[in-house]
Coordinates of C-alpha atoms in Angstrom, one line a residue:
X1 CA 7.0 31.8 -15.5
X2 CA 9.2 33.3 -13.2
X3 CA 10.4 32.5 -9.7
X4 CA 8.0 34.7 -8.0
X5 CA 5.1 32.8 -10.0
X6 CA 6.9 29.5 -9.5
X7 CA 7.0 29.8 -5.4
X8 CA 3.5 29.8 -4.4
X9 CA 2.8 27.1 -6.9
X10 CA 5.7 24.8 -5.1
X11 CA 3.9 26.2 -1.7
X12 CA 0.9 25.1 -2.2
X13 CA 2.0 21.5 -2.9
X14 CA 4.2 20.9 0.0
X15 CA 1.0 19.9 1.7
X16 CA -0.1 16.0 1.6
X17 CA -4.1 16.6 0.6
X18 CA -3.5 19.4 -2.0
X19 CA -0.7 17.4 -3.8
X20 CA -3.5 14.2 -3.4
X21 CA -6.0 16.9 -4.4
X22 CA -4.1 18.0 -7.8
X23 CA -3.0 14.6 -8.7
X24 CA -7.0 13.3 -8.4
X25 CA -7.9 16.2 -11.0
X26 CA -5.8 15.5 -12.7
X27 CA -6.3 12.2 -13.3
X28 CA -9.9 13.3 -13.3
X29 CA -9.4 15.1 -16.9
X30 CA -11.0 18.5 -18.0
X31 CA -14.4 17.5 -16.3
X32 CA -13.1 17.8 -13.0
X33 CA -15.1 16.7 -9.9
X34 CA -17.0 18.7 -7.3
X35 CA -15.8 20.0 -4.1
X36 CA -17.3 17.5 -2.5
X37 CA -16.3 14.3 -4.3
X38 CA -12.9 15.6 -3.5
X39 CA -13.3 16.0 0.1
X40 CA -15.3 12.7 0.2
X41 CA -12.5 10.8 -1.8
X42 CA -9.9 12.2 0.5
X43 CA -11.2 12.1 3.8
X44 CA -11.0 15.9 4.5
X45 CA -13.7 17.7 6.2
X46 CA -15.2 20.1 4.1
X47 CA -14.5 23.5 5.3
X48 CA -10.3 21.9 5.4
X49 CA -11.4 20.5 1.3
X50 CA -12.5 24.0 0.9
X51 CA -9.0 25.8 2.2
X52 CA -6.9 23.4 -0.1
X53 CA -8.9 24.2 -3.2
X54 CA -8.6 27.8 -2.6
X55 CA -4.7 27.4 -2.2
X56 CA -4.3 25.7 -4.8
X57 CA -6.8 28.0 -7.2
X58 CA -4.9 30.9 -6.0
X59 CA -1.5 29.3 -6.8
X60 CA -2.6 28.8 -10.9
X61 CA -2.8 25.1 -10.9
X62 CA -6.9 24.5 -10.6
X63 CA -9.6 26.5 -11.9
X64 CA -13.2 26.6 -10.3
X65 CA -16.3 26.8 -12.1
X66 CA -20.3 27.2 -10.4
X67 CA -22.9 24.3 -11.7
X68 CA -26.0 25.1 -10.2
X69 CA -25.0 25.0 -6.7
X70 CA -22.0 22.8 -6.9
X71 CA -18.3 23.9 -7.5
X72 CA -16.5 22.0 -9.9
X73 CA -13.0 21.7 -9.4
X74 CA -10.5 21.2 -12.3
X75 CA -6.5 20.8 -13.4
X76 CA -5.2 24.0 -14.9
X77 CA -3.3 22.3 -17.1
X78 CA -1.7 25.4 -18.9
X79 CA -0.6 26.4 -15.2
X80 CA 0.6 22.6 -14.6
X81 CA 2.5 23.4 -17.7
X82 CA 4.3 26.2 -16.7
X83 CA 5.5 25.2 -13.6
X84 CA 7.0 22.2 -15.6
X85 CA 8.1 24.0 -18.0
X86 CA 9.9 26.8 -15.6
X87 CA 11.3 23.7 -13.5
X88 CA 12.9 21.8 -17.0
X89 CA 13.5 25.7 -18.5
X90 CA 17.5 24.9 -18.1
X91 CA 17.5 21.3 -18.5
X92 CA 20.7 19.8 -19.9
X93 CA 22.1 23.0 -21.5
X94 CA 18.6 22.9 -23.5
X95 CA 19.9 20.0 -25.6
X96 CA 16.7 18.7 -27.2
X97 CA 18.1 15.3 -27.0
X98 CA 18.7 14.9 -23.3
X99 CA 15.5 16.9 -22.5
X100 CA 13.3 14.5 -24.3
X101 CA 9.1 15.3 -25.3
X102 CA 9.1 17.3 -21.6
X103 CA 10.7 20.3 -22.4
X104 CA 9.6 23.2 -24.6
X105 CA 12.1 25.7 -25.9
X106 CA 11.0 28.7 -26.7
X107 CA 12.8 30.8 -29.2
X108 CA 13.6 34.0 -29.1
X109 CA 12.4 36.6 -30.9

């Protein structure tokens, strides 16, 4: 990932009910929930639920998916992942070690 991936990311969770938003999918797994659970479980108005979802779809870290006439929201984990990765890239000189199971280092090739 680089920095010009990495910023919209960071963007769209320096806002209280999107960071809420991706930590409740998370937590809700690879199933995800609909749009309106969400909104319902966070006390947002829809058409607000609806902006923060697009935000953070746009920025890589949910993906939406149609069932019937719902909109199921889930965790990008692989996006998650990157922005993790991209924040830990440098992390103590790369020392396995120090870095613990949260860094990946990628070899070169």
């Amino acid at each position: 990932m680089e920095i010009e991936d990495a910023i919209p990311a960071f963007a769209a969770l320096a806002q209280n009910a999107r960071l809420s938003t991706l930590k409740m999918l998370i937590k809700a797994g690879p199933g995800g929930a609909a749009a309106g659970e969400i909104a319902a479980a966070l006390g947002q108005p829809a058409p607000t639920m609806s902006f923060h979802l697009k935000e953070l779809e746009r920025s890589g870290l949910i993906n939406a998916r149609k069932d019937g006439r719902r909109v199921i929201y889930a965790a990008d984990y692989g996006g998650i992942r990157e922005l993790i990765d991209f924040l830990l890239a440098d992390c103590c000189g790369g020392d396995r070690r120090l870095c613990g199971p949260y860094v990946v280092i990628k070899e070169s090739t």
